[in-house]
PDB file of C-alpha atoms in Angstrom:
ATOM      1  CA  MET A   1     -43.861 114.214 113.175  1.00 49.00           C
ATOM      2  CA  ASN A   2     -47.199 112.454 113.233  1.00 48.00           C
ATOM      3  CA  ILE A   3     -47.087 109.362 110.995  1.00 45.00           C
ATOM      4  CA  GLN A   4     -50.838 109.568 110.499  1.00 46.00           C
ATOM      5  CA  ARG A   5     -50.384 112.842 108.620  1.00 49.00           C
ATOM      6  CA  LEU A   6     -47.831 111.425 106.177  1.00 49.00           C
ATOM      7  CA  PRO A   7     -49.100 110.948 102.603  1.00 53.00           C
ATOM      8  CA  VAL A   8     -50.258 107.464 101.746  1.00 49.00           C
ATOM      9  CA  PHE A   9     -47.767 107.136  98.875  1.00 49.00           C
ATOM     10  CA  PHE A  10     -44.919 108.017 101.257  1.00 51.00           C
ATOM     11  CA  ILE A  11     -45.866 105.257 103.677  1.00 52.00           C
ATOM     12  CA  ALA A  12     -46.362 102.797 100.813  1.00 50.00           C
ATOM     13  CA  GLY A  13     -42.958 103.683  99.388  1.00 53.00           C
ATOM     14  CA  LEU A  14     -41.314 103.157 102.756  1.00 52.00           C
ATOM     15  CA  VAL A  15     -42.925  99.743 103.121  1.00 49.00           C
ATOM     16  CA  ALA A  16     -41.913  98.818  99.568  1.00 53.00           C
ATOM     17  CA  CYS A  17     -38.281  99.729 100.252  1.00 52.00           C
ATOM     18  CA  VAL A  18     -38.225  97.600 103.389  1.00 49.00           C
ATOM     19  CA  VAL A  19     -39.734  94.624 101.564  1.00 46.00           C
ATOM     20  CA  LEU A  20     -37.409  94.938  98.570  1.00 50.00           C
ATOM     21  CA  LEU A  21     -34.322  95.313 100.725  1.00 48.00           C
ATOM     22  CA  SER A  22     -35.273  92.235 102.718  1.00 50.00           C
ATOM     23  CA  GLY A  23     -35.777  90.435  99.406  1.00 48.00           C
ATOM     24  CA  CYS A  24     -32.229  91.334  98.393  1.00 44.00           C
ATOM     25  CA  ASP A  25     -30.940  89.612 101.520  1.00 42.00           C
ATOM     26  CA  LYS A  26     -32.857  86.471 100.602  1.00 40.00           C
ATOM     27  CA  LEU A  27     -31.323  86.518  97.138  1.00 38.00           C
ATOM     28  CA  GLY A  28     -27.896  86.786  98.663  1.00 38.00           C
ATOM     29  CA  PHE A  29     -26.955  90.384  97.828  1.00 38.00           C
ATOM     30  CA  GLY A  30     -24.422  91.601 100.333  1.00 36.00           C
ATOM     31  CA  THR A  31     -23.654  88.015 101.320  1.00 34.00           C
ATOM     32  CA  LYS A  32     -22.001  85.058  99.652  1.00 36.00           C
ATOM     33  CA  GLN A  33     -24.062  83.773  96.769  1.00 34.00           C
ATOM     34  CA  SER A  34     -24.197  80.536  94.888  1.00 38.00           C
ATOM     35  CA  ASN A  35     -21.978  80.497  91.838  1.00 40.00           C
ATOM     36  CA  ALA A  36     -25.119  79.751  89.850  1.00 40.00           C
ATOM     37  CA  LEU A  37     -26.116  83.370  90.465  1.00 38.00           C
ATOM     38  CA  GLY A  38     -22.848  85.230  90.345  1.00 38.00           C
ATOM     39  CA  ASN A  39     -20.582  82.847  88.449  1.00 43.00           C
ATOM     40  CA  ARG A  40     -17.757  83.710  90.829  1.00 42.00           C
ATOM     41  CA  PRO A  41     -14.969  81.098  90.606  1.00 42.00           C
ATOM     42  CA  ASP A  42     -14.322  81.333  94.357  1.00 46.00           C
ATOM     43  CA  LEU A  43     -17.904  80.372  95.236  1.00 48.00           C
ATOM     44  CA  ASP A  44     -19.695  77.058  95.041  1.00 78.00           C
ATOM     45  CA  CYS A  45     -21.952  76.229  92.112  1.00 95.00           C
ATOM     46  CA  ILE A  46     -24.549  73.914  93.603  1.00 95.00           C
ATOM     47  CA  ILE A  47     -27.297  72.672  91.290  1.00 96.00           C
ATOM     48  CA  ALA A  48     -30.116  70.511  92.615  1.00 94.00           C
ATOM     49  CA  ASN A  49     -33.555  69.118  91.932  1.00 91.00           C
ATOM     50  CA  ASP A  50     -35.947  67.422  94.347  1.00 89.00           C
ATOM     51  CA  PHE A  51     -33.793  64.290  94.629  1.00 90.00           C
ATOM     52  CA  TYR A  52     -30.195  65.002  93.628  1.00 93.00           C
ATOM     53  CA  ALA A  53     -27.575  67.704  94.009  1.00 94.00           C
ATOM     54  CA  VAL A  54     -24.186  68.231  92.399  1.00 96.00           C
ATOM     55  CA  HIS A  55     -21.301  70.619  92.683  1.00 96.00           C
ATOM     56  CA  PHE A  56     -20.818  71.689  89.071  1.00 97.00           C
ATOM     57  CA  SER A  57     -17.971  73.358  87.192  1.00 96.00           C
ATOM     58  CA  ALA A  58     -17.325  74.072  83.522  1.00 97.00           C
ATOM     59  CA  TYR A  59     -13.914  74.901  82.073  1.00 96.00           C
ATOM     60  CA  LEU A  60     -13.000  76.438  78.729  1.00 94.00           C
ATOM     61  CA  GLN A  61      -9.974  75.486  76.704  1.00 92.00           C
ATOM     62  CA  PRO A  62      -8.028  78.686  75.919  1.00 89.00           C
ATOM     63  CA  ASP A  63      -8.756  80.160  72.506  1.00 81.00           C
ATOM     64  CA  LYS A  64      -5.900  79.253  70.143  1.00 78.00           C
ATOM     65  CA  ASN A  65      -6.458  82.537  68.270  1.00 76.00           C
ATOM     66  CA  ASP A  66      -5.830  84.602  71.393  1.00 72.00           C
ATOM     67  CA  LYS A  67      -2.638  86.623  70.823  1.00 71.00           C
ATOM     68  CA  ASN A  68      -2.097  87.160  74.542  1.00 71.00           C
ATOM     69  CA  PRO A  69      -3.340  83.953  76.183  1.00 70.00           C
ATOM     70  CA  ASP A  70      -3.727  83.806  79.929  1.00 75.00           C
ATOM     71  CA  PRO A  71      -1.958  80.657  81.197  1.00 74.00           C
ATOM     72  CA  LYS A  72      -4.447  80.441  84.067  1.00 80.00           C
ATOM     73  CA  ALA A  73      -7.537  80.708  81.852  1.00 81.00           C
ATOM     74  CA  ALA A  74      -7.918  76.927  81.523  1.00 81.00           C
ATOM     75  CA  PHE A  75      -8.277  76.640  85.304  1.00 88.00           C
ATOM     76  CA  VAL A  76     -11.031  79.223  85.729  1.00 91.00           C
ATOM     77  CA  PRO A  77     -14.315  77.457  86.559  1.00 94.00           C
ATOM     78  CA  PHE A  78     -17.664  78.668  85.318  1.00 95.00           C
ATOM     79  CA  CYS A  79     -21.129  77.748  86.457  1.00 95.00           C
ATOM     80  CA  GLN A  80     -24.121  78.001  84.134  1.00 96.00           C
ATOM     81  CA  LYS A  81     -22.998  81.117  82.269  1.00 96.00           C
ATOM     82  CA  ILE A  82     -20.084  80.507  79.914  1.00 96.00           C
ATOM     83  CA  PRO A  83     -18.548  83.437  78.012  1.00 95.00           C
ATOM     84  CA  ARG A  84     -17.915  81.849  74.613  1.00 94.00           C
ATOM     85  CA  ALA A  85     -18.123  78.700  72.551  1.00 96.00           C
ATOM     86  CA  GLY A  86     -15.199  76.296  72.309  1.00 95.00           C
ATOM     87  CA  LYS A  87     -13.949  73.070  73.773  1.00 95.00           C
ATOM     88  CA  MET A  88     -15.416  72.634  77.251  1.00 97.00           C
ATOM     89  CA  PHE A  89     -14.743  70.333  80.155  1.00 97.00           C
ATOM     90  CA  PHE A  90     -17.504  69.582  82.656  1.00 97.00           C
ATOM     91  CA  THR A  91     -17.234  68.153  86.147  1.00 96.00           C
ATOM     92  CA  ALA A  92     -20.108  67.296  88.472  1.00 96.00           C
ATOM     93  CA  ASP A  93     -19.309  66.090  91.969  1.00 96.00           C
ATOM     94  CA  LEU A  94     -22.135  63.900  93.240  1.00 95.00           C
ATOM     95  CA  ILE A  95     -23.179  65.105  96.660  1.00 92.00           C
ATOM     96  CA  ASP A  96     -25.541  62.161  97.214  1.00 89.00           C
ATOM     97  CA  ARG A  97     -23.350  59.109  97.844  1.00 87.00           C
ATOM     98  CA  ASP A  98     -26.180  56.671  97.090  1.00 87.00           C
ATOM     99  CA  ILE A  99     -26.127  57.358  93.348  1.00 90.00           C
ATOM    100  CA  ARG A 100     -22.426  56.587  93.116  1.00 92.00           C
ATOM    101  CA  ALA A 101     -23.462  52.957  92.807  1.00 93.00           C
ATOM    102  CA  THR A 102     -25.844  53.788  89.951  1.00 95.00           C
ATOM    103  CA  PRO A 103     -24.750  54.033  86.299  1.00 96.00           C
ATOM    104  CA  ILE A 104     -24.950  57.559  84.921  1.00 97.00           C
ATOM    105  CA  GLY A 105     -25.092  58.578  81.270  1.00 97.00           C
ATOM    106  CA  ILE A 106     -24.192  62.039  79.993  1.00 97.00           C
ATOM    107  CA  LYS A 107     -25.802  63.971  77.171  1.00 97.00           C
ATOM    108  CA  LEU A 108     -25.212  67.546  76.052  1.00 98.00           C
ATOM    109  CA  VAL A 109     -27.893  69.007  73.791  1.00 98.00           C
ATOM    110  CA  GLU A 110     -28.503  72.366  72.198  1.00 98.00           C
ATOM    111  CA  VAL A 111     -31.981  73.647  73.038  1.00 97.00           C
ATOM    112  CA  GLU A 112     -34.319  76.537  72.453  1.00 96.00           C
ATOM    113  CA  LYS A 113     -36.639  77.915  75.096  1.00 94.00           C
ATOM    114  CA  THR A 114     -40.372  77.384  74.590  1.00 93.00           C
ATOM    115  CA  GLY A 115     -41.743  79.584  77.369  1.00 92.00           C
ATOM    116  CA  GLN A 116     -43.661  76.666  78.866  1.00 92.00           C
ATOM    117  CA  LYS A 117     -43.263  75.064  82.272  1.00 88.00           C
ATOM    118  CA  ALA A 118     -40.584  72.445  82.964  1.00 81.00           C
ATOM    119  CA  PRO A 119     -39.936  69.853  81.700  1.00 78.00           C
ATOM    120  CA  ASP A 120     -41.429  71.272  78.490  1.00 87.00           C
ATOM    121  CA  ASP A 121     -39.639  74.607  78.835  1.00 92.00           C
ATOM    122  CA  VAL A 122     -37.030  73.689  76.192  1.00 94.00           C
ATOM    123  CA  ARG A 123     -37.026  71.950  72.842  1.00 95.00           C
ATOM    124  CA  GLU A 124     -34.028  69.897  71.831  1.00 96.00           C
ATOM    125  CA  ILE A 125     -32.355  70.978  68.599  1.00 97.00           C
ATOM    126  CA  ARG A 126     -29.400  68.609  68.350  1.00 97.00           C
ATOM    127  CA  THR A 127     -27.180  66.366  70.438  1.00 97.00           C
ATOM    128  CA  VAL A 128     -23.676  67.802  70.799  1.00 98.00           C
ATOM    129  CA  ALA A 129     -22.084  64.980  72.804  1.00 97.00           C
ATOM    130  CA  GLU A 130     -23.180  61.757  74.460  1.00 97.00           C
ATOM    131  CA  ILE A 131     -21.374  59.379  76.824  1.00 97.00           C
ATOM    132  CA  PRO A 132     -22.795  55.910  77.627  1.00 96.00           C
ATOM    133  CA  SER A 133     -23.834  55.064  81.170  1.00 96.00           C
ATOM    134  CA  LYS A 134     -21.165  53.929  83.562  1.00 96.00           C
ATOM    135  CA  LEU A 135     -20.373  53.979  87.261  1.00 96.00           C
ATOM    136  CA  TYR A 136     -18.618  56.875  88.947  1.00 96.00           C
ATOM    137  CA  PRO A 137     -17.701  55.325  92.295  1.00 94.00           C
ATOM    138  CA  LYS A 138     -15.535  58.285  93.329  1.00 94.00           C
ATOM    139  CA  GLY A 139     -18.431  60.646  92.734  1.00 95.00           C
ATOM    140  CA  ALA A 140     -16.755  62.775  90.043  1.00 96.00           C
ATOM    141  CA  VAL A 141     -18.669  62.778  86.764  1.00 97.00           C
ATOM    142  CA  GLU A 142     -16.553  64.193  83.938  1.00 96.00           C
ATOM    143  CA  ALA A 143     -17.249  64.988  80.299  1.00 96.00           C
ATOM    144  CA  GLN A 144     -16.004  67.168  77.478  1.00 96.00           C
ATOM    145  CA  ALA A 145     -17.552  68.553  74.319  1.00 97.00           C
ATOM    146  CA  ASP A 146     -16.816  70.846  71.405  1.00 96.00           C
ATOM    147  CA  VAL A 147     -19.473  73.539  71.521  1.00 97.00           C
ATOM    148  CA  ASP A 148     -19.290  75.319  68.175  1.00 95.00           C
ATOM    149  CA  LYS A 149     -21.841  78.100  68.695  1.00 96.00           C
ATOM    150  CA  THR A 150     -23.333  80.288  71.367  1.00 97.00           C
ATOM    151  CA  GLY A 151     -26.848  79.712  72.667  1.00 97.00           C
ATOM    152  CA  ASP A 152     -28.763  77.633  75.201  1.00 98.00           C
ATOM    153  CA  TYR A 153     -27.721  74.106  76.129  1.00 98.00           C
ATOM    154  CA  VAL A 154     -28.692  71.463  78.636  1.00 97.00           C
ATOM    155  CA  LEU A 155     -26.254  68.971  80.115  1.00 98.00           C
ATOM    156  CA  TYR A 156     -28.195  65.881  81.180  1.00 97.00           C
ATOM    157  CA  LEU A 157     -26.984  63.421  83.794  1.00 97.00           C
ATOM    158  CA  LEU A 158     -29.105  60.351  83.053  1.00 96.00           C
ATOM    159  CA  ILE A 159     -29.279  58.478  86.336  1.00 95.00           C
ATOM    160  CA  GLY A 160     -30.014  54.765  86.155  1.00 93.00           C
ATOM    161  CA  GLU A 161     -32.634  53.971  83.528  1.00 89.00           C
ATOM    162  CA  ALA A 162     -33.693  57.645  83.533  1.00 83.00           C
ATOM    163  CA  MET A 163     -37.321  56.627  83.137  1.00 82.00           C
ATOM    164  CA  GLU A 164     -38.598  59.484  85.311  1.00 85.00           C
ATOM    165  CA  ASP A 165     -38.025  63.180  84.666  1.00 84.00           C
ATOM    166  CA  ASP A 166     -36.385  63.553  88.073  1.00 84.00           C
ATOM    167  CA  ASP A 167     -33.732  61.009  87.021  1.00 91.00           C
ATOM    168  CA  LYS A 168     -32.849  63.179  84.024  1.00 93.00           C
ATOM    169  CA  PHE A 169     -30.791  65.648  86.011  1.00 95.00           C
ATOM    170  CA  ARG A 170     -30.663  68.905  84.051  1.00 95.00           C
ATOM    171  CA  ILE A 171     -27.931  71.518  84.110  1.00 97.00           C
ATOM    172  CA  ALA A 172     -28.972  74.479  81.991  1.00 96.00           C
ATOM    173  CA  LEU A 173     -26.112  76.335  80.309  1.00 97.00           C
ATOM    174  CA  GLU A 174     -25.933  79.700  78.573  1.00 97.00           C
ATOM    175  CA  VAL A 175     -23.013  80.008  76.163  1.00 97.00           C
ATOM    176  CA  GLY A 176     -21.930  83.402  74.880  1.00 96.00           C
ATOM    177  CA  VAL A 177     -22.857  85.547  77.884  1.00 95.00           C
ATOM    178  CA  ASP A 178     -20.645  87.524  80.220  1.00 91.00           C
ATOM    179  CA  PRO A 179     -20.654  85.676  83.571  1.00 86.00           C
ATOM    180  CA  LYS A 180     -19.993  88.914  85.439  1.00 79.00           C
ATOM    181  CA  GLY A 181     -22.346  91.048  83.374  1.00 62.00           C
ATOM    182  CA  ALA A 182     -25.695  89.599  84.383  1.00 47.00           C
ATOM    183  CA  ASP A 183     -28.598  92.015  84.351  1.00 46.00           C
ATOM    184  CA  LEU A 184     -29.461  93.643  87.642  1.00 45.00           C
ATOM    185  CA  PRO A 185     -32.266  91.592  89.199  1.00 50.00           C
ATOM    186  CA  LEU A 186     -35.721  93.092  88.988  1.00 47.00           C
ATOM    187  CA  VAL A 187     -35.982  93.235  92.751  1.00 48.00           C
ATOM    188  CA  ALA A 188     -32.919  95.514  92.890  1.00 51.00           C
ATOM    189  CA  ILE A 189     -34.262  97.725  90.107  1.00 59.00           C
ATOM    190  CA  GLY A 190     -37.579  97.928  91.918  1.00 59.00           C
ATOM    191  CA  GLY A 191     -35.768  98.905  95.101  1.00 61.00           C
ATOM    192  CA  VAL A 192     -33.981 101.774  93.373  1.00 62.00           C
ATOM    193  CA  VAL A 193     -37.211 103.016  91.770  1.00 64.00           C
ATOM    194  CA  ALA A 194     -39.066 102.796  95.080  1.00 67.00           C
ATOM    195  CA  LEU A 195     -36.287 104.706  96.842  1.00 71.00           C
ATOM    196  CA  VAL A 196     -36.345 107.491  94.238  1.00 66.00           C
ATOM    197  CA  LEU A 197     -40.124 107.779  94.504  1.00 71.00           C
ATOM    198  CA  LEU A 198     -39.830 107.801  98.277  1.00 71.00           C
ATOM    199  CA  VAL A 199     -37.377 110.709  98.235  1.00 69.00           C
ATOM    200  CA  LEU A 200     -39.444 112.674  95.711  1.00 71.00           C
ATOM    201  CA  GLY A 201     -42.604 112.066  97.689  1.00 71.00           C
ATOM    202  CA  PHE A 202     -40.962 113.234 100.888  1.00 66.00           C
ATOM    203  CA  LEU A 203     -39.693 116.426  99.187  1.00 71.00           C
ATOM    204  CA  VAL A 204     -43.186 117.165  97.892  1.00 72.00           C
ATOM    205  CA  TYR A 205     -44.565 116.570 101.385  1.00 69.00           C
ATOM    206  CA  LEU A 206     -42.052 118.989 102.934  1.00 73.00           C
ATOM    207  CA  GLN A 207     -42.848 121.594 100.312  1.00 75.00           C
ATOM    208  CA  LYS A 208     -46.554 121.370 101.091  1.00 75.00           C
ATOM    209  CA  ARG A 209     -45.823 121.614 104.820  1.00 74.00           C
ATOM    210  CA  ARG A 210     -43.706 124.708 104.224  1.00 76.00           C
ATOM    211  CA  LYS A 211     -46.432 126.388 102.181  1.00 75.00           C
ATOM    212  CA  ALA A 212     -49.016 125.503 104.828  1.00 74.00           C
ATOM    213  CA  ALA A 213     -46.820 126.993 107.550  1.00 73.00           C
ATOM    214  CA  GLN A 214     -46.376 130.191 105.562  1.00 70.00           C
ATOM    215  CA  THR A 215     -50.123 130.436 105.016  1.00 73.00           C
ATOM    216  CA  ASN A 216     -50.797 129.953 108.741  1.00 68.00           C
ATOM    217  CA  GLY A 217     -48.174 132.572 109.524  1.00 63.00           C
ATOM    218  CA  ASN A 218     -50.109 135.063 107.453  1.00 62.00           C
ATOM    219  CA  GLY A 219     -53.169 134.420 109.578  1.00 57.00           C
ATOM    220  CA  GLU A 220     -55.040 132.350 106.999  1.00 52.00           C
ATOM    221  CA  GLN A 221     -56.550 128.992 107.482  1.00 49.00           C
ATOM    222  CA  PRO A 222     -54.850 126.124 105.564  1.00 45.00           C
TER     223      PRO A 222
END
């Protein structure tokens, strides 16, 4: 089959599929992902900015109204997607050893998204919990808070004087979402659409080839 005779949309669809599939590899599909993407308890949840990085986990106290409580539920870690409101426990292991000698404050705030660029992408609504600055020489920053409603939150680790935005380490949280029910990424949806179009285009191409062959067999020019 001569590739030069293939329809343009068929070639474009093939290229699109290759690009989208390679993009899936970069996002980690088919390989181990960060817990920040999949919220899998057995995977690491690494959150970082340009200067700092932490290994983060959030835990939910079991719901007292649950008639069939799971005794292991309190030990299930979440990343940035937390299924419901309630009493939460946060741990952030400081990967950078240098900041273990720097006081760190903690502040959990409820926010609403503004649609602007960071750091103006959220607007603070209220402070849910706040812990004064202190040293964490072992590198394990811990906090707890009673989150009484679902929505968007930001857990701030205020490093040192926190005069610069980079020293206000942000951990964005979504409360009231299914950690395992995240929407299929657009790149995956695009890959499926491109594949369907590719198959349809190829079927149309074969149909035209078949009609052309039949016409030539009858002694007519295509």
